[in-house]
Short mmCIF file of C-alpha atoms and ligand atoms in Angstrom, two decimals:
data_model
loop_
_atom_site.label_atom_id
_atom_site.label_comp_id
_atom_site.label_asym_id
_atom_site.label_seq_id
_atom_site.Cartn_x
_atom_site.Cartn_y
_atom_site.Cartn_z
CA MET T 1 91.05 123.98 104.14
CA LYS T 2 91.54 120.55 105.62
CA GLY T 3 90.28 117.18 104.51
CA ILE T 4 90.85 113.49 104.03
CA VAL T 5 91.87 111.93 100.71
CA LEU T 6 89.13 109.59 99.53
CA ARG T 7 90.37 108.75 96.07
CA SER T 8 93.43 109.13 93.91
CA THR T 9 93.39 108.62 90.18
CA GLY T 10 96.65 109.43 88.46
CA SER T 11 97.38 113.05 89.26
CA ARG T 12 94.01 113.97 90.81
CA TYR T 13 92.95 113.51 94.42
CA GLU T 14 89.42 113.69 95.75
CA VAL T 15 89.43 115.32 99.17
CA LEU T 16 86.49 115.31 101.59
CA SER T 17 86.29 118.36 103.86
CA PRO T 18 83.46 119.64 106.07
CA GLU T 19 82.59 122.05 103.24
CA GLY T 20 82.31 119.36 100.58
CA THR T 21 84.36 117.18 98.26
CA TYR T 22 87.03 118.78 96.08
CA SER T 23 89.14 117.58 93.21
CA CYS T 24 92.75 118.48 93.96
CA THR T 25 96.22 118.29 92.46
CA ILE T 26 99.45 118.27 94.48
CA ARG T 27 102.48 120.50 94.64
CA GLY T 28 105.56 119.01 93.05
CA LYS T 29 107.46 119.15 96.34
CA PHE T 30 105.68 116.02 97.57
CA ARG T 31 107.28 113.96 94.86
CA LEU T 32 110.72 115.11 95.95
CA ALA T 33 110.09 114.69 99.66
CA ASP T 34 109.04 111.06 99.42
CA GLU T 35 111.11 109.79 96.54
CA ASP T 36 111.17 106.19 97.70
CA ALA T 37 107.40 105.81 97.38
CA THR T 38 105.59 105.58 94.07
CA ASN T 39 102.72 107.68 95.45
CA PRO T 40 103.29 110.67 97.75
CA ILE T 41 99.64 111.18 98.76
CA VAL T 42 97.34 108.22 99.34
CA ILE T 43 93.82 107.47 100.48
CA GLY T 44 93.43 108.09 104.20
CA ASP T 45 95.90 110.98 104.21
CA GLN T 46 94.87 114.11 106.10
CA VAL T 47 95.79 117.12 103.98
CA VAL T 48 95.65 120.90 103.87
CA PHE T 49 94.62 122.32 100.51
CA GLN T 50 94.07 125.70 98.92
CA LEU T 51 90.96 126.34 96.87
CA ASN T 52 91.33 127.70 93.32
CA ASP T 53 88.79 130.05 91.70
CA ASP T 54 87.31 127.15 89.76
CA GLN T 55 86.61 125.21 92.98
CA THR T 56 89.44 122.73 92.39
CA GLY T 57 92.16 122.55 95.01
CA ILE T 58 95.91 122.26 95.44
CA ILE T 59 97.21 120.06 98.25
CA GLU T 60 99.80 122.03 100.19
CA GLU T 61 100.52 119.87 103.22
CA ARG T 62 100.10 116.37 104.46
CA SER T 63 99.69 115.62 108.17
CA PRO T 64 102.09 113.09 109.71
CA ARG T 65 100.67 109.59 109.32
CA ALA T 66 99.66 107.43 112.28
CA ASN T 67 100.63 104.45 110.13
CA LYS T 68 100.48 103.24 106.55
CA LEU T 69 100.10 99.94 104.75
CA SER T 70 102.66 99.44 102.00
CA ARG T 71 103.86 96.76 99.69
CA ARG T 72 106.68 96.43 97.22
CA ALA T 73 105.78 98.01 93.91
CA ALA T 74 105.71 95.64 90.94
CA GLY T 75 106.57 96.13 87.27
CA ARG T 76 108.31 99.26 86.12
CA ARG T 77 108.74 100.64 89.63
CA GLN T 78 109.85 97.37 91.17
CA GLY T 79 111.59 97.72 94.50
CA LYS T 80 109.95 101.00 95.41
CA GLU T 81 107.39 101.38 98.13
CA HIS T 82 103.77 101.40 97.07
CA ILE T 83 101.59 102.81 99.83
CA ILE T 84 98.04 101.44 99.75
CA VAL T 85 96.42 103.48 102.52
CA ALA T 86 97.43 105.79 105.38
CA ASN T 87 96.04 106.15 108.91
CA VAL T 88 94.37 102.77 108.76
CA ASP T 89 92.54 101.37 111.77
CA LYS T 90 92.23 97.92 110.27
CA ALA T 91 93.19 96.26 107.00
CA TRP T 92 91.03 93.30 105.99
CA ILE T 93 92.61 90.64 103.82
CA VAL T 94 89.75 89.45 101.62
CA GLN T 95 89.89 85.94 100.23
CA SER T 96 87.20 83.83 98.61
CA ILE T 97 86.50 80.26 99.52
CA ARG T 98 86.33 79.35 95.84
CA ASN T 99 86.72 81.15 92.49
CA PRO T 100 89.46 82.11 93.21
CA ARG T 101 90.42 79.81 96.04
CA ILE T 102 92.21 80.97 99.17
CA ASN T 103 95.91 81.74 98.95
CA PRO T 104 97.62 81.30 102.34
CA GLY T 105 100.96 82.54 100.99
CA PHE T 106 99.30 85.84 100.10
CA ILE T 107 97.62 86.06 103.52
CA ASP T 108 100.92 85.43 105.31
CA ARG T 109 102.72 88.12 103.38
CA VAL T 110 100.12 90.73 104.19
CA LEU T 111 100.13 89.64 107.84
CA VAL T 112 103.89 90.11 108.05
CA MET T 113 103.80 93.49 106.36
CA ALA T 114 100.97 94.59 108.66
CA GLU T 115 102.95 93.52 111.75
CA VAL T 116 106.04 95.32 110.48
CA LEU T 117 104.03 98.50 109.93
CA HIS T 118 101.85 98.25 113.07
CA VAL T 119 98.64 98.00 111.07
CA PRO T 120 95.87 95.99 112.75
CA VAL T 121 94.71 93.29 110.38
CA GLY T 122 91.89 90.77 110.00
CA ILE T 123 90.82 88.19 107.45
CA VAL T 124 87.53 87.93 105.53
CA PHE T 125 86.63 84.65 103.87
CA ASN T 126 84.00 85.67 101.32
CA LYS T 127 81.75 83.55 99.08
CA ALA T 128 80.75 81.39 102.05
CA ASP T 129 77.79 80.27 99.90
CA LEU T 130 80.28 78.36 97.73
CA MET T 131 81.58 76.25 100.61
CA ASP T 132 81.58 72.56 99.68
CA GLU T 133 83.17 69.50 101.20
CA ALA T 134 86.38 69.85 99.23
CA ALA T 135 86.89 73.46 100.30
CA GLU T 136 85.67 73.06 103.85
CA GLU T 137 88.61 71.12 105.25
CA VAL T 138 91.20 73.55 103.93
CA VAL T 139 89.27 76.70 104.71
CA MET T 140 88.38 75.69 108.26
CA TYR T 141 91.96 74.65 108.93
CA PHE T 142 93.23 78.10 107.96
CA ALA T 143 90.39 79.95 109.68
CA GLU T 144 91.22 78.21 112.96
CA LEU T 145 94.95 78.65 112.44
CA TYR T 146 94.71 82.41 111.97
CA GLN T 147 92.25 82.76 114.81
CA SER T 148 94.56 80.84 117.12
CA ILE T 149 97.38 83.24 116.26
CA GLY T 150 95.13 86.12 117.28
CA TYR T 151 93.66 87.52 114.06
CA ASP T 152 89.96 88.21 113.58
CA VAL T 153 88.49 85.88 110.95
CA VAL T 154 85.05 86.64 109.50
CA PHE T 155 83.00 84.65 106.98
CA THR T 156 80.80 86.54 104.53
CA SER T 157 78.64 86.04 101.48
CA THR T 158 77.15 88.69 99.24
CA LYS T 159 74.72 86.16 97.78
CA VAL T 160 72.67 85.25 100.83
CA ASP T 161 70.50 87.43 103.08
CA GLY T 162 72.42 88.72 106.06
CA GLY T 163 75.66 87.34 104.62
CA THR T 164 77.70 90.37 105.66
CA SER T 165 76.27 90.81 109.16
CA ASP T 166 79.35 89.41 110.93
CA LEU T 167 81.59 91.98 109.24
CA SER T 168 79.50 95.16 109.37
CA PRO T 169 79.83 95.83 113.13
CA TYR T 170 83.60 96.15 112.72
CA LEU T 171 83.33 98.87 110.11
CA ALA T 172 81.31 101.58 111.85
CA GLN T 173 84.31 103.48 113.20
CA GLY T 174 87.69 104.42 111.81
CA ILE T 175 89.40 103.72 108.49
CA HIS T 176 89.23 100.19 107.13
CA VAL T 177 90.48 98.83 103.84
CA PHE T 178 89.83 95.68 101.82
CA ILE T 179 92.82 94.19 100.10
CA GLY T 180 93.11 90.94 98.20
CA PRO T 181 93.39 89.30 94.81
CA SER T 182 91.08 90.22 91.94
CA GLY T 183 87.66 88.60 91.96
CA VAL T 184 87.33 87.74 95.66
CA GLY T 185 84.41 90.17 96.02
CA LYS T 186 85.86 93.31 97.64
CA SER T 187 83.68 95.69 95.65
CA SER T 188 80.63 93.42 95.97
CA LEU T 189 81.04 93.48 99.75
CA LEU T 190 81.22 97.27 99.82
CA ASN T 191 78.13 97.58 97.64
CA LEU T 192 76.21 95.58 100.22
CA LEU T 193 77.78 96.98 103.36
CA ILE T 194 77.41 100.67 102.58
CA PRO T 195 74.05 102.05 101.43
CA ASN T 196 73.95 103.78 98.04
CA THR T 197 77.31 102.40 96.99
CA VAL T 198 77.49 101.29 93.37
CA LEU T 199 81.00 100.08 92.64
CA LYS T 200 81.68 98.20 89.43
CA THR T 201 82.03 94.44 89.90
CA GLY T 202 83.20 91.89 87.36
CA ALA T 203 82.63 88.24 86.59
CA ILE T 204 85.28 85.61 87.20
CA SER T 205 87.13 84.31 84.13
CA GLU T 206 85.78 80.89 83.14
CA SER T 207 89.20 79.63 82.13
CA THR T 208 91.38 80.80 85.03
CA GLN T 209 88.77 81.12 87.83
CA LYS T 210 90.35 84.47 88.62
CA GLY T 211 89.00 88.00 88.57
CA LYS T 212 89.52 90.42 85.70
CA HIS T 213 90.88 93.39 87.66
CA THR T 214 87.64 95.32 87.56
CA THR T 215 88.56 97.93 90.20
CA THR T 216 91.36 100.14 88.91
CA TYR T 217 91.91 102.70 91.68
CA ALA T 218 91.69 102.78 95.45
CA GLU T 219 88.93 104.75 97.13
CA LEU T 220 87.50 105.28 100.58
CA ILE T 221 83.74 105.18 101.00
CA GLN T 222 82.05 106.80 103.95
CA VAL T 223 80.01 104.64 106.29
CA PRO T 224 76.84 106.41 107.54
CA GLU T 225 77.96 105.87 111.16
CA GLY T 226 81.10 107.87 110.40
CA GLY T 227 83.84 105.44 109.45
CA PHE T 228 85.38 104.75 106.06
CA VAL T 229 85.99 101.55 104.13
CA GLY T 230 88.46 101.40 101.29
CA ASP T 231 88.12 99.42 98.07
CA THR T 232 91.37 98.66 96.28
CA PRO T 233 92.34 97.07 92.95
CA GLY T 234 92.98 93.31 93.06
CA LEU T 235 96.61 92.42 93.69
CA ARG T 236 98.46 89.80 91.66
CA GLU T 237 101.01 89.46 94.43
CA PHE T 238 101.92 91.17 97.65
CA GLY T 239 105.64 91.92 97.79
CA LEU T 240 107.37 92.63 101.07
CA TYR T 241 108.91 96.06 101.35
CA GLU T 242 111.96 96.62 103.55
CA VAL T 243 111.69 93.57 105.74
CA ASP T 244 115.00 92.58 107.30
CA PRO T 245 115.44 88.81 106.79
CA ASP T 246 117.08 88.51 110.21
CA GLU T 247 113.97 89.96 111.81
CA LEU T 248 111.35 88.25 109.66
CA SER T 249 110.47 85.63 112.26
CA HIS T 250 109.55 88.35 114.78
CA TYR T 251 106.53 89.11 112.61
CA PHE T 252 105.20 85.55 112.79
CA MET T 253 103.31 86.23 115.98
CA GLU T 254 103.06 82.59 117.07
CA TYR T 255 106.90 82.35 117.03
CA ARG T 256 107.33 85.15 119.53
CA PRO T 257 106.93 83.09 122.71
CA TYR T 258 109.90 80.96 121.57
CA MET T 259 112.28 83.79 120.89
CA GLY T 260 115.76 82.98 122.20
CA MET T 261 115.06 79.27 122.57
CA CYS T 262 117.10 78.16 119.53
CA ARG T 263 120.78 77.31 119.97
CA PHE T 264 121.81 80.53 118.25
CA PRO T 265 120.22 83.71 119.57
CA ASN T 266 120.04 85.16 116.05
CA CYS T 267 118.71 81.93 114.51
CA THR T 268 116.76 82.50 111.28
CA HIS T 269 115.17 79.03 111.57
CA ASP T 270 116.68 78.15 108.23
CA HIS T 271 119.74 75.87 108.19
CA GLU T 272 121.00 76.46 111.75
CA PRO T 273 121.36 73.41 114.04
CA ASP T 274 119.20 72.92 117.17
CA CYS T 275 116.43 75.20 115.99
CA HIS T 276 113.53 75.22 118.42
CA ILE T 277 111.04 76.54 115.85
CA LYS T 278 111.89 73.75 113.41
CA ALA T 279 111.49 71.19 116.17
CA LEU T 280 108.03 72.57 116.97
CA VAL T 281 107.09 72.42 113.27
CA GLU T 282 108.28 68.82 113.10
CA SER T 283 106.29 67.84 116.19
CA GLY T 284 103.18 69.49 114.73
CA ASP T 285 102.97 72.17 117.42
CA LEU T 286 103.53 74.91 114.86
CA SER T 287 101.86 74.94 111.43
CA ILE T 288 103.93 73.53 108.58
CA GLU T 289 102.05 75.79 106.14
CA ARG T 290 103.04 78.91 108.04
CA PHE T 291 106.61 77.67 108.25
CA GLU T 292 106.71 77.13 104.48
CA SER T 293 105.44 80.69 104.03
CA TYR T 294 108.16 81.82 106.38
CA GLN T 295 110.84 80.06 104.33
CA ASN T 296 109.51 81.50 101.06
CA MET T 297 109.46 84.98 102.53
CA LEU T 298 112.93 84.59 103.99
CA ALA T 299 114.31 83.77 100.55
CA ALA T 300 112.41 86.70 99.01
CA ALA T 301 113.50 89.13 101.71
CA ARG T 302 117.14 88.12 101.20
CA LEU T 303 116.79 88.72 97.47
CA GLY T 304 114.87 91.93 98.12
CA LYS T 305 117.79 93.33 100.01
CA LEU T 306 120.02 92.76 97.01
CA ASP T 307 117.42 94.31 94.74
CA VAL T 308 117.46 97.69 96.44
CA GLY T 309 121.24 97.70 96.79
CA ARG T 310 121.57 97.42 100.55
N1 LIG L 1 79.09 83.13 94.87
C1 LIG L 1 79.51 84.33 95.27
N2 LIG L 1 79.99 85.20 94.35
C2 LIG L 1 80.41 86.41 94.78
C3 LIG L 1 80.35 86.79 96.15
N3 LIG L 1 80.85 88.05 96.26
C4 LIG L 1 81.20 88.43 95.02
N4 LIG L 1 80.92 87.46 94.12
C5 LIG L 1 81.15 87.50 92.68
O1 LIG L 1 82.55 87.52 92.43
C6 LIG L 1 82.83 88.28 91.25
C7 LIG L 1 83.91 89.31 91.54
O2 LIG L 1 83.40 90.27 92.45
P1 LIG L 1 84.06 91.72 92.60
O3 LIG L 1 83.33 92.39 93.71
O4 LIG L 1 84.13 92.43 91.29
O5 LIG L 1 85.52 91.32 93.07
P2 LIG L 1 86.74 92.30 93.48
O6 LIG L 1 87.45 91.66 94.60
O7 LIG L 1 86.26 93.69 93.69
O8 LIG L 1 87.67 92.21 92.18
P3 LIG L 1 88.70 93.33 91.54
O9 LIG L 1 88.00 94.65 91.52
O10 LIG L 1 88.99 92.80 90.18
O11 LIG L 1 89.89 93.30 92.44
C8 LIG L 1 81.50 88.88 90.82
O12 LIG L 1 80.97 88.08 89.76
C9 LIG L 1 80.63 88.79 92.05
O13 LIG L 1 79.26 88.68 91.75
C10 LIG L 1 79.84 85.84 97.09
O14 LIG L 1 79.74 86.08 98.29
N5 LIG L 1 79.44 84.64 96.59
MG1 LIG L 2 86.71 95.45 92.82
ZN1 LIG L 3 115.59 78.71 115.10
#
């Protein structure tokens, strides 16, 4: 039988097929075949499984993936690839306007990884009801910046009537996924956007203004129109996986028109003389915030290479 993986919790995978939803395990061979990744089968994967007598299944095959969204695993498995979702039509970076406040460094990392992996990506600024004067200047600056680069930016609120209506039209078709820090409202959005969805949500910590990591596993939820939207656990950080420092600037889309205009053709816009990108940052034609993200990522990518021994 064939199906799509909706949920993975430890060693069990929930697979949706035309005949129903089945709880499956996987054959050990997957672990060997994909030893660089921490998780061989992920949500969004198309699989072939065999049904056991007790109506559980064993996943035998995985179809080739159209794409996947990955990050660098943290903690014990640091340096390995952690795949978040496969066959994704659009990944939505969810941020909240306040509690917790937006984190452009996080956004930029996901944008780079998405460009590297050919995953279409957009940005959701949630908790629009919390917009105040202090937040407005910063949030609108970044909203316009990302829009000008070419990314969809959508404002939402789960606390006002119709607060998700700008986002819902995007989600009818294909596989979408929400990713972002804990507490920004990913699960709350899904509960509103998809009828009969009751995902656990959690209050923000009074002391840190951050979420408490309420969602603990990734899952895809079916949209009545036919698409899927994925909820994922809040991320503390988003580490780049396998990004070549010499190529990093190719994934800053607004730098592309200026490729080859620095003195050195392989300029990393770091310490090289006569750098056209740096000149445009200094003149205010390119965003200083994006350039700072670029420099931070460049340093991390250079270290990352050492980390994995290449
Ligand atoms: N004011 C306001 N609060 C919101 C909004 N959306 C969600 N919240 C609140 O934010 C808190 C966190 O929401 P969750 O949906 O659990 O956040 P999450 O992103 O799923 O968090 P993790 O599962 O921990 O990654 C809850 O107290 C929600 O009620 C919003 O639009 N406005
Ligand atoms: Mg959640
Ligand atoms: Zn340069």
